[in-house]
Amino acid sequence: MENSARLYAELPRAVSRGQITAHYQPQFDVDSGEIVAVETLARWTHPKFGAVAPSLFIPLAEDLGLIDELGDHMIGLGCDAARDWQRRGRAIEVAVNVSALQLADPDFARRLLRAVEQHQLSPRLLTIEVTESAEIIDVSVVAERLDWLRSVGVTISVDDFGTGHSSVEQVLDLRATELKIDQSLVRDESAAARTLLAAVVTFAHDKGLRVVAEGVETESQLMRVRELRCDRAQGYLLGHPVEKTEIDRMLQAHDR
Ligand code: C2E
Ligand code: MG
Ligand code: MG
């Protein structure tokens, strides 16, 4: 069987058996330099092919009608981590990626809040990053569901801002409370990109949104992100996506 056909055939079992795991990538407060949050990223290690990229298997899961199951599993893994840190007295926020298809499910918000409740977490510790793998069909309906989540304290983040998919329009339509600037914009050191980025940060702060810069790979990018008054930074320079135990170690090292 061709490799992609094999992945297609094997993903349902990987999902139903909980073989999709999570890596967590730290997010740092730009001013204090402390870890304040992590992003939960799905990982599938295939016995034969090794690590399969989420950019490959998330669309497959959507196609196979498995995204709700996989998404709920990821929300569970995010909540597990947040609860463990909460028990140790650390309020680390956890972001989970949610595709437009998941938001289309009328039951999504209720299941999310049930998971938060079951984990005895404050909804304030949870962020959903809306990723644009498919068109949001009915923005007003989705926005209403997001209103409910936001009203109880969940952060609504628009992921990959600055790419073709995410726009000011989407931020306003979804009444987002966080904006995640895509790595392509963070990396672009041209004067035009800098002007654009400055305008985006001003717009976001005027609207009371938090700004996270993603894909920070160099000291000069970090400096620029700081100068532009982004609130949080995430990227390989500061920390790769890693197993939870590795984040535990980073938190402990910081405490010492
Ligand atoms: P994303 O949500 O924008 O996540 C950021 C991606 O950039 C991650 O790739 C991360 O590993 C990578 N990254 C982080 N820092 C850097 C950096 O400094 N340089 C570079 N070059 N890359 C960096 P990953 O883990 O391969 O995930 C790709 C995409 O797959 C995610 O993009 C997200 O859209 C989607 N995804 C991942 N996990 C899930 C999930 O559980 N559910 C859904 N619906 N989508 C997911
Ligand atoms: Mg994301
Ligand atoms: Mg992104």
XYZ file of C-alpha atoms and ligand atoms in Angstrom:
304
model
C 0.000 0.000 0.000
C 1.174 3.515 -0.715
C 2.389 5.374 2.396
C -0.346 7.984 2.421
C -3.032 5.330 1.926
C -1.550 3.439 4.830
C -1.655 6.490 7.102
C -5.249 7.014 6.045
C -6.098 3.428 6.938
C -4.254 3.458 10.261
C -5.231 6.852 11.677
C -8.662 5.703 12.951
C -7.066 3.079 15.150
C -4.340 5.448 16.347
C -7.051 7.900 17.418
C -9.357 5.346 19.027
C -6.477 3.766 20.943
C -5.244 7.113 22.187
C -1.941 6.788 20.332
C -1.928 10.480 19.510
C 0.130 12.196 22.191
C 0.975 15.777 23.052
C 4.062 17.897 23.073
C 3.970 21.189 24.915
C 5.777 24.294 23.741
C 6.434 27.010 26.326
C 5.243 30.581 25.938
C 7.160 33.279 27.747
C 6.017 36.582 29.150
C 8.171 39.058 27.225
C 8.689 41.381 30.225
C 9.335 38.892 33.017
C 10.916 36.143 30.903
C 8.830 33.556 32.790
C 6.938 30.596 31.334
C 3.287 31.589 31.608
C 1.662 29.172 29.175
C 2.205 26.186 26.900
C 0.743 25.272 23.534
C -0.446 21.672 23.204
C 0.626 20.155 19.868
C -0.558 16.776 18.567
C 2.037 14.096 17.872
C 1.629 10.774 16.088
C 4.509 8.339 16.124
C 3.851 5.692 13.522
C 5.566 2.337 14.228
C 7.017 2.248 10.726
C 7.181 5.838 9.497
C 8.113 7.481 12.803
C 6.869 10.981 13.541
C 4.036 12.051 11.248
C 3.576 15.834 11.022
C 0.277 17.258 12.324
C 0.084 19.347 9.154
C -0.351 15.959 7.476
C -2.564 13.990 9.863
C -4.869 16.776 11.115
C -6.338 17.260 7.606
C -6.601 13.451 7.349
C -8.499 13.368 10.650
C -10.831 16.064 9.360
C -11.368 14.135 6.188
C -12.079 10.904 8.050
C -14.532 12.546 10.456
C -12.185 11.899 13.379
C -11.324 15.470 14.282
C -13.854 15.742 17.137
C -12.536 12.608 18.789
C -8.914 13.599 18.249
C -9.633 17.183 19.311
C -11.355 16.102 22.536
C -8.397 13.839 23.283
C -6.013 16.797 22.831
C -8.175 18.999 25.069
C -7.985 16.232 27.680
C -4.188 16.120 27.428
C -3.997 19.911 27.754
C -6.265 19.849 30.823
C -4.269 16.967 32.384
C -1.100 19.055 32.187
C -2.742 22.210 33.523
C -4.225 20.291 36.432
C -0.903 18.745 37.334
C 0.792 22.162 37.388
C -2.134 23.633 39.303
C -1.705 20.924 41.954
C 1.900 21.978 42.324
C 0.783 25.550 42.811
C 1.639 26.803 39.319
C -0.968 28.564 37.232
C 0.357 27.652 33.787
C -2.130 28.414 31.034
C -2.692 25.792 28.355
C -3.551 26.486 24.733
C -5.101 23.854 22.473
C -5.506 24.082 18.722
C -9.044 23.814 17.469
C -9.899 23.612 13.818
C -12.865 25.330 12.232
C -14.526 21.946 11.790
C -14.479 21.330 15.543
C -16.151 24.688 16.127
C -18.842 23.715 13.647
C -19.968 20.989 16.063
C -22.800 22.478 18.168
C -21.722 20.374 21.141
C -18.085 21.508 21.123
C -18.298 24.267 23.762
C -20.229 22.087 26.194
C -17.703 19.241 25.910
C -14.824 21.647 26.378
C -16.326 23.105 29.541
C -17.121 19.639 30.833
C -13.470 18.685 30.435
C -12.424 21.839 32.286
C -14.893 21.055 35.057
C -13.871 17.416 35.343
C -10.279 18.536 35.748
C -11.333 21.105 38.366
C -9.605 23.838 36.410
C -10.392 27.484 36.145
C -11.542 28.148 32.549
C -9.128 31.099 32.705
C -6.282 28.616 32.328
C -7.549 27.512 28.931
C -6.990 29.083 25.507
C -8.384 27.800 22.270
C -6.346 28.657 19.204
C -8.618 28.794 16.221
C -6.685 27.419 13.277
C -7.972 27.841 9.833
C -7.693 24.411 8.249
C -11.151 24.787 6.778
C -13.425 27.713 6.128
C -15.598 28.748 9.035
C -18.921 28.202 7.370
C -21.218 30.213 9.581
C -19.179 32.813 11.433
C -22.088 34.273 13.397
C -23.092 30.877 14.801
C -19.503 30.034 15.716
C -18.986 33.492 17.252
C -21.996 32.925 19.488
C -20.545 29.672 20.820
C -17.217 31.369 21.360
C -19.010 34.170 23.265
C -20.202 31.583 25.729
C -16.688 30.228 26.238
C -15.226 33.729 26.519
C -17.880 34.748 29.051
C -16.663 32.047 31.440
C -13.035 33.066 30.996
C -11.651 30.930 28.153
C -9.214 32.855 25.934
C -10.131 32.901 22.246
C -7.016 33.146 20.117
C -6.740 33.607 16.372
C -3.752 31.526 15.243
C -1.406 32.248 12.322
C -2.324 35.920 12.137
C -0.766 37.547 9.090
C -1.120 34.550 6.792
C -3.788 34.383 4.142
C -6.092 32.562 6.540
C -6.253 34.911 9.496
C -7.172 38.529 9.151
C -8.348 41.504 11.158
C -11.803 40.610 9.913
C -11.619 37.188 11.513
C -10.341 38.612 14.790
C -13.302 40.994 14.893
C -15.864 38.440 13.669
C -14.862 35.890 16.296
C -14.446 38.557 19.000
C -11.064 37.052 19.810
C -9.180 37.959 22.968
C -5.734 36.941 21.731
C -3.901 37.217 18.470
C -1.031 34.931 17.536
C 1.295 36.460 15.024
C 2.450 33.908 12.494
C 6.121 33.036 12.275
C 6.346 34.289 8.679
C 5.603 37.819 9.895
C 7.875 37.471 12.947
C 10.715 36.383 10.703
C 10.312 39.038 8.031
C 12.844 41.729 8.911
C 11.860 44.170 6.151
C 10.795 47.711 7.020
C 7.339 46.991 5.592
C 6.851 43.976 7.877
C 7.991 45.991 10.873
C 5.483 48.749 10.117
C 2.736 46.188 9.639
C 3.634 44.407 12.866
C 3.670 47.666 14.824
C 0.216 48.523 13.451
C -1.101 45.064 14.336
C 0.150 45.306 17.930
C -1.347 48.788 18.350
C -4.662 47.605 16.916
C -4.689 44.547 19.178
C -3.829 46.450 22.346
C -6.429 49.126 21.551
C -8.977 46.336 21.423
C -7.690 44.810 24.648
C -6.238 41.731 22.935
C -3.124 39.921 24.063
C -0.439 39.483 21.417
C 1.690 36.353 21.150
C 4.574 36.186 18.668
C 5.238 32.669 17.414
C 8.224 31.133 15.679
C 10.838 33.290 17.427
C 14.131 31.698 16.380
C 16.784 34.381 16.850
C 17.839 36.950 19.434
C 17.190 39.751 16.949
C 13.621 38.527 16.395
C 13.112 38.419 20.144
C 14.435 41.944 20.471
C 12.075 43.172 17.779
C 9.122 41.396 19.382
C 10.019 43.095 22.663
C 10.422 46.520 21.060
C 7.060 46.124 19.379
C 5.498 45.397 22.792
C 4.219 41.894 22.044
C 3.034 40.339 25.302
C 4.293 36.806 24.868
C 6.861 35.001 22.767
C 7.117 31.392 21.638
C 9.664 29.719 19.378
C 12.686 27.473 19.034
C 14.987 30.137 20.519
C 13.079 29.909 23.797
C 11.917 26.298 23.765
C 10.904 23.558 21.352
C 7.710 21.523 21.711
C 8.664 18.829 24.250
C 7.225 16.155 26.536
C 5.530 17.436 29.656
C 8.326 16.176 31.935
C 10.711 18.479 30.085
C 8.462 21.477 30.818
C 8.397 20.338 34.472
C 12.188 20.470 34.462
C 12.200 23.937 32.906
C 9.782 25.184 35.572
C 11.869 23.658 38.346
C 15.108 25.071 36.956
C 13.499 28.499 36.969
C 12.379 28.124 40.591
C 15.884 27.451 41.791
P 0.396 26.093 14.947
O -0.737 25.946 15.867
O 0.631 27.419 14.325
O 1.673 25.627 15.783
C 2.964 26.148 15.632
C 3.835 25.241 14.790
O 5.097 25.852 14.598
C 4.112 23.898 15.435
O 4.282 22.959 14.383
C 5.439 24.154 16.142
O 6.184 22.983 16.377
C 6.118 25.043 15.129
N 7.106 25.956 15.725
C 7.157 26.446 16.971
N 8.203 27.284 17.134
C 8.836 27.323 15.947
C 10.011 28.009 15.477
O 10.669 28.759 16.179
N 10.354 27.785 14.173
C 9.636 26.971 13.347
N 10.059 26.823 12.101
N 8.537 26.310 13.761
C 8.151 26.488 15.048
P 3.583 21.514 14.427
O 3.648 20.956 15.819
O 4.171 20.735 13.319
O 2.070 21.846 14.130
C 1.669 22.343 12.882
C 0.228 22.763 12.888
O -0.643 21.631 13.046
C -0.142 23.696 14.044
O 0.296 25.011 13.747
C -1.637 23.526 14.087
O -2.256 24.319 13.106
C -1.807 22.055 13.719
N -2.011 21.274 14.940
C -1.109 20.755 15.801
N -1.696 20.091 16.816
C -3.050 20.206 16.607
C -4.220 19.754 17.318
O -4.166 19.113 18.381
N -5.445 20.078 16.764
C -5.544 20.807 15.614
N -6.778 21.081 15.147
N -4.474 21.256 14.930
C -3.242 20.963 15.421
Mg -1.421 27.017 17.382
Mg 0.418 29.262 14.352
